[in-house]
Amino acid sequence: MRLASLGSGSKGNGTLVRAGDTLVLVDCGFTLRETVRRLALFGLAPEDLAAVLITHEHGDHVRGAGALARKHGVPLYSTFGTARAVTGKPAGFQNTLWREVRPGRTFQVQGLTVTPVTVPHDAREPCQYRFSWGDRELGVLTDLGSLTPHVVECYRECDALVLECNHDPELLANGPYPASLKRRVGGNFGHLSNEQAATLLGHCNVDRLQHLVLSHLSEQNNTPEHALAQIHRAVARGQERIRVAGQNHGFDWLDIH
Ligand SMILES: [Zn+2]
Ligand SMILES: [Zn+2]
């Protein structure tokens, strides 16, 4: 199994997961044209995708999804709530090969095993995803405002983890956002801070991690240096396993052995 990213942050997200011949995209938060351009940087075309798995209806996750699915016949997977939330919008899933996922119910995309996980976030029915391929486990976990026992349980044993480090609380408090948005981002249904991400790792089997990718960093309220400083406190050994996903370039293929 291997993973890569088309880009990560509030302007758009897309994570590639490949297992054998099966390629899926988690979220499609760039326009169709931009998604095609970014796929091409990896030598890929939309037709190579077996599925697009959507986490929730926010624009940075769903922007190009409907158009990609309609134009290229790629099946779209999401919860019922997420599909309902985009009904009637340009990013809506009408006239796509839409398939419903239910949090906690594992399903297969070809040989890849996928488990949707419920997370606390201010969307209609948000979920994140965990992938299994043989005995290898990959977790993708962004867009959650707080840690729940369920989230900890679902992500504690992974060989690779894409983990939200959205903001540094001090930068958020002193930053340019209006007070209401600061409350939203920092709240229990907003986004994960660097500290919260470090707390999650304190519950995880970090020795098992081959790759840890810090993701969905806010360009206003965080820096890679702030995120890495917090996470390095939680992962004392093997810090070369840790990297930061960028908004413009995401990250290159990482192999899970
Ligand atoms: Zn997001
Ligand atoms: Zn969101």
Coordinates of C-alpha atoms and ligand atoms in Angstrom, one line a residue:
M1 CA 0.0 0.0 0.0
R2 CA 1.2 3.5 -0.7
L3 CA -0.1 7.1 -0.2
A4 CA 0.4 10.5 -1.7
S5 CA -1.4 13.9 -1.7
L6 CA -2.6 16.3 -4.3
G7 CA -2.6 19.0 -1.7
S8 CA -3.8 19.6 1.9
G9 CA -5.3 22.6 3.6
S10 CA -8.4 24.8 3.7
K11 CA -8.0 25.6 -0.1
G12 CA -8.4 21.9 -1.1
N13 CA -7.6 18.4 -0.1
G14 CA -7.1 15.1 -2.0
T15 CA -5.2 12.0 -0.7
L16 CA -4.3 9.2 -3.0
V17 CA -4.2 5.6 -1.7
R18 CA -2.9 2.8 -3.8
A19 CA -3.1 -0.9 -2.9
G20 CA -2.0 -3.3 -5.6
D21 CA -3.8 -2.1 -8.8
T22 CA -6.5 -0.3 -6.8
L23 CA -6.3 3.5 -6.7
V24 CA -8.7 5.7 -4.7
L25 CA -8.8 9.4 -4.0
V26 CA -9.9 10.6 -0.5
D27 CA -11.8 13.9 -1.1
C28 CA -11.7 16.0 -4.2
G29 CA -11.4 19.6 -2.9
F30 CA -10.0 21.1 -6.0
T31 CA -11.9 22.1 -9.2
L32 CA -12.1 19.4 -11.8
R33 CA -9.5 21.1 -14.0
E34 CA -7.1 21.5 -11.0
T35 CA -7.7 17.9 -9.9
V36 CA -6.8 16.7 -13.4
R37 CA -3.7 18.8 -13.4
R38 CA -2.6 17.6 -10.1
L39 CA -3.3 14.0 -10.9
A40 CA -1.2 14.4 -14.1
L41 CA 1.8 15.5 -11.9
F42 CA 1.7 11.9 -10.6
G43 CA 1.3 10.5 -14.1
L44 CA -2.3 9.7 -13.4
A45 CA -5.7 10.4 -15.0
P46 CA -9.2 10.4 -13.5
E47 CA -9.9 7.0 -15.3
D48 CA -7.2 5.4 -13.1
L49 CA -9.4 6.0 -10.0
A50 CA -11.5 3.1 -8.7
A51 CA -13.4 5.4 -6.3
V52 CA -13.5 8.9 -4.8
L53 CA -14.3 8.6 -1.1
I54 CA -15.7 11.8 0.4
T55 CA -15.4 12.7 4.1
H56 CA -17.9 15.6 4.3
E57 CA -19.5 18.4 2.3
H58 CA -17.1 21.3 3.0
G59 CA -15.8 22.8 -0.2
D60 CA -12.2 22.0 0.5
H61 CA -13.2 18.3 0.3
V62 CA -15.9 18.2 -2.3
R63 CA -15.4 21.0 -4.7
G64 CA -14.6 19.0 -7.8
A65 CA -16.1 15.7 -6.8
G66 CA -19.4 15.8 -8.6
A67 CA -17.9 17.0 -11.8
L68 CA -15.1 14.5 -11.7
A69 CA -17.5 11.6 -11.1
R70 CA -19.9 12.7 -13.8
K71 CA -17.4 13.5 -16.5
H72 CA -15.1 10.5 -15.9
G73 CA -17.6 7.9 -14.5
V74 CA -15.7 7.5 -11.2
P75 CA -17.9 6.1 -8.4
L76 CA -18.4 8.5 -5.4
Y77 CA -18.7 7.2 -1.9
S78 CA -20.1 9.2 1.0
T79 CA -22.4 9.0 3.9
F80 CA -26.1 9.7 3.2
G81 CA -25.9 13.0 5.2
T82 CA -22.9 14.2 3.1
A83 CA -24.8 13.4 -0.1
R84 CA -27.9 15.2 1.1
A85 CA -25.9 18.3 2.2
V86 CA -24.6 18.8 -1.4
T87 CA -27.9 18.1 -3.1
G88 CA -28.8 20.9 -5.5
K89 CA -25.4 22.5 -5.3
P90 CA -22.9 22.6 -8.2
A91 CA -20.7 20.1 -6.3
G92 CA -23.8 17.8 -5.9
F93 CA -23.7 14.1 -6.6
Q94 CA -26.6 14.0 -9.0
N95 CA -26.0 11.8 -12.0
T96 CA -23.0 10.2 -10.5
L97 CA -22.4 6.5 -9.5
W98 CA -23.0 7.4 -5.8
R99 CA -22.6 4.7 -3.2
E100 CA -23.6 5.1 0.5
V101 CA -21.1 4.4 3.2
R102 CA -22.1 3.9 6.8
P103 CA -19.6 4.7 9.6
G104 CA -18.4 1.6 11.3
R105 CA -19.4 -0.6 8.3
T106 CA -16.3 -1.9 6.5
F107 CA -16.5 -2.3 2.7
Q108 CA -14.3 -3.2 -0.2
V109 CA -13.1 -1.2 -3.2
Q110 CA -11.7 -4.0 -5.3
G111 CA -9.1 -5.5 -2.9
L112 CA -8.8 -2.5 -0.6
T113 CA -10.7 -2.7 2.7
V114 CA -12.2 0.6 3.8
T115 CA -13.7 1.6 7.2
P116 CA -15.5 4.9 7.6
V117 CA -15.1 6.4 11.1
T118 CA -17.5 9.0 12.7
V119 CA -15.7 12.2 13.7
P120 CA -16.9 15.3 15.6
H121 CA -17.0 18.1 13.0
D122 CA -19.5 20.7 12.0
A123 CA -20.9 19.0 8.9
R124 CA -24.1 16.9 8.4
E125 CA -22.6 13.4 8.7
P126 CA -18.8 13.6 8.5
C127 CA -16.5 10.6 8.6
Q128 CA -12.9 9.8 8.0
Y129 CA -11.4 6.7 6.6
R130 CA -9.1 3.8 7.6
F131 CA -7.7 1.4 5.0
S132 CA -6.5 -2.2 5.3
W133 CA -4.4 -4.1 2.8
G134 CA -3.2 -7.5 4.0
D135 CA -2.0 -6.7 7.5
R136 CA -1.1 -3.1 6.7
E137 CA -3.2 -0.3 8.1
L138 CA -3.4 3.3 6.9
G139 CA -5.4 6.0 8.7
V140 CA -6.6 9.3 7.2
L141 CA -7.8 11.7 9.9
T142 CA -8.5 15.4 9.3
D143 CA -11.4 17.7 10.0
L144 CA -12.2 16.9 13.6
G145 CA -12.7 19.3 16.5
S146 CA -11.9 17.0 19.3
L147 CA -10.7 13.5 20.2
T148 CA -13.3 10.9 21.1
P149 CA -12.6 7.4 22.6
H150 CA -14.0 6.0 19.3
V151 CA -11.5 8.0 17.2
V152 CA -8.6 7.0 19.4
E153 CA -9.6 3.3 19.2
C154 CA -9.9 3.4 15.4
Y155 CA -6.5 5.0 14.7
R156 CA -4.3 3.7 17.5
E157 CA -2.7 0.9 15.4
C158 CA -1.6 2.2 12.0
D159 CA 1.4 1.7 9.8
A160 CA 0.9 5.2 8.3
L161 CA -1.2 8.1 9.5
V162 CA -2.3 11.3 7.8
L163 CA -3.2 13.5 10.8
E164 CA -4.7 16.9 11.0
C165 CA -2.6 19.6 12.7
N166 CA -4.8 22.6 11.9
H167 CA -3.7 25.3 14.2
D168 CA -1.6 26.5 17.0
P169 CA -4.0 27.9 19.7
E170 CA -1.9 30.9 20.4
L171 CA -1.6 31.8 16.7
L172 CA -5.3 31.3 16.3
A173 CA -6.1 33.5 19.3
N174 CA -3.9 36.3 18.0
G175 CA -4.6 35.8 14.3
P176 CA -6.8 37.6 11.8
Y177 CA -10.0 35.5 12.1
P178 CA -13.1 37.1 13.5
A179 CA -14.1 36.0 17.0
S180 CA -16.9 33.7 15.8
L181 CA -14.6 31.9 13.4
K182 CA -11.9 31.5 16.1
R183 CA -14.6 29.9 18.3
R184 CA -15.6 27.6 15.5
V185 CA -12.1 26.5 14.5
G186 CA -11.0 26.0 18.1
G187 CA -14.3 24.4 19.2
N188 CA -15.2 20.7 19.7
F189 CA -16.7 20.5 16.2
G190 CA -14.0 22.5 14.4
H191 CA -10.4 21.5 13.7
L192 CA -7.7 19.7 15.6
S193 CA -4.9 21.8 17.1
N194 CA -1.2 20.7 17.1
E195 CA -1.6 19.9 20.8
Q196 CA -4.7 17.7 20.3
A197 CA -2.8 15.8 17.5
A198 CA 0.1 15.3 19.9
T199 CA -2.4 14.0 22.5
L200 CA -3.8 11.5 20.0
L201 CA -0.3 10.2 19.3
G202 CA 0.2 9.7 23.0
H203 CA -2.6 7.1 22.8
C204 CA -1.2 5.5 19.6
N205 CA 1.3 2.8 18.9
V206 CA 3.8 5.3 17.4
D207 CA 6.6 2.8 17.1
R208 CA 4.5 1.0 14.5
L209 CA 4.2 4.2 12.3
Q210 CA 6.3 4.1 9.2
H211 CA 5.0 7.5 8.1
L212 CA 3.3 10.3 9.9
V213 CA 2.0 13.1 7.7
L214 CA 0.9 16.3 9.4
S215 CA -2.0 17.7 7.3
H216 CA -4.6 20.4 6.8
L217 CA -2.4 23.0 8.4
S218 CA -4.0 26.5 8.5
E219 CA -2.0 29.0 6.5
Q220 CA -3.0 31.8 8.9
N221 CA -3.0 30.0 12.2
N222 CA -0.1 27.5 12.0
T223 CA 3.3 27.0 10.6
P224 CA 5.1 23.7 9.8
E225 CA 7.6 24.6 12.6
H226 CA 4.9 25.0 15.2
A227 CA 3.2 21.7 14.2
L228 CA 6.5 19.8 14.1
A229 CA 7.6 21.2 17.5
Q230 CA 4.5 19.8 19.2
I231 CA 4.5 16.5 17.4
H232 CA 8.2 16.0 18.1
R233 CA 7.3 16.1 21.8
A234 CA 5.0 13.2 21.3
V235 CA 7.2 11.2 19.0
A236 CA 10.7 11.3 20.5
R237 CA 12.3 8.6 18.4
G238 CA 12.4 8.2 14.6
Q239 CA 11.4 11.8 13.7
E240 CA 12.5 11.3 10.1
R241 CA 9.2 9.4 9.7
I242 CA 7.3 12.7 10.2
R243 CA 6.6 15.2 7.3
V244 CA 4.2 18.0 6.6
A245 CA 1.7 18.0 3.7
G246 CA 1.6 21.2 1.7
Q247 CA -1.3 23.1 0.2
N248 CA 0.3 23.4 -3.2
H249 CA 2.2 20.1 -3.6
G250 CA 0.8 17.7 -1.0
F251 CA 3.4 15.0 -0.7
D252 CA 5.0 12.4 -2.9
W253 CA 4.3 8.7 -2.8
L254 CA 5.2 7.1 0.5
D255 CA 5.4 3.3 0.6
I256 CA 4.1 1.3 3.5
H257 CA 6.1 -1.9 3.7
Ligands
ZN1 ZN -11.2 20.7 5.6
ZN2 ZN -14.5 20.5 7.2

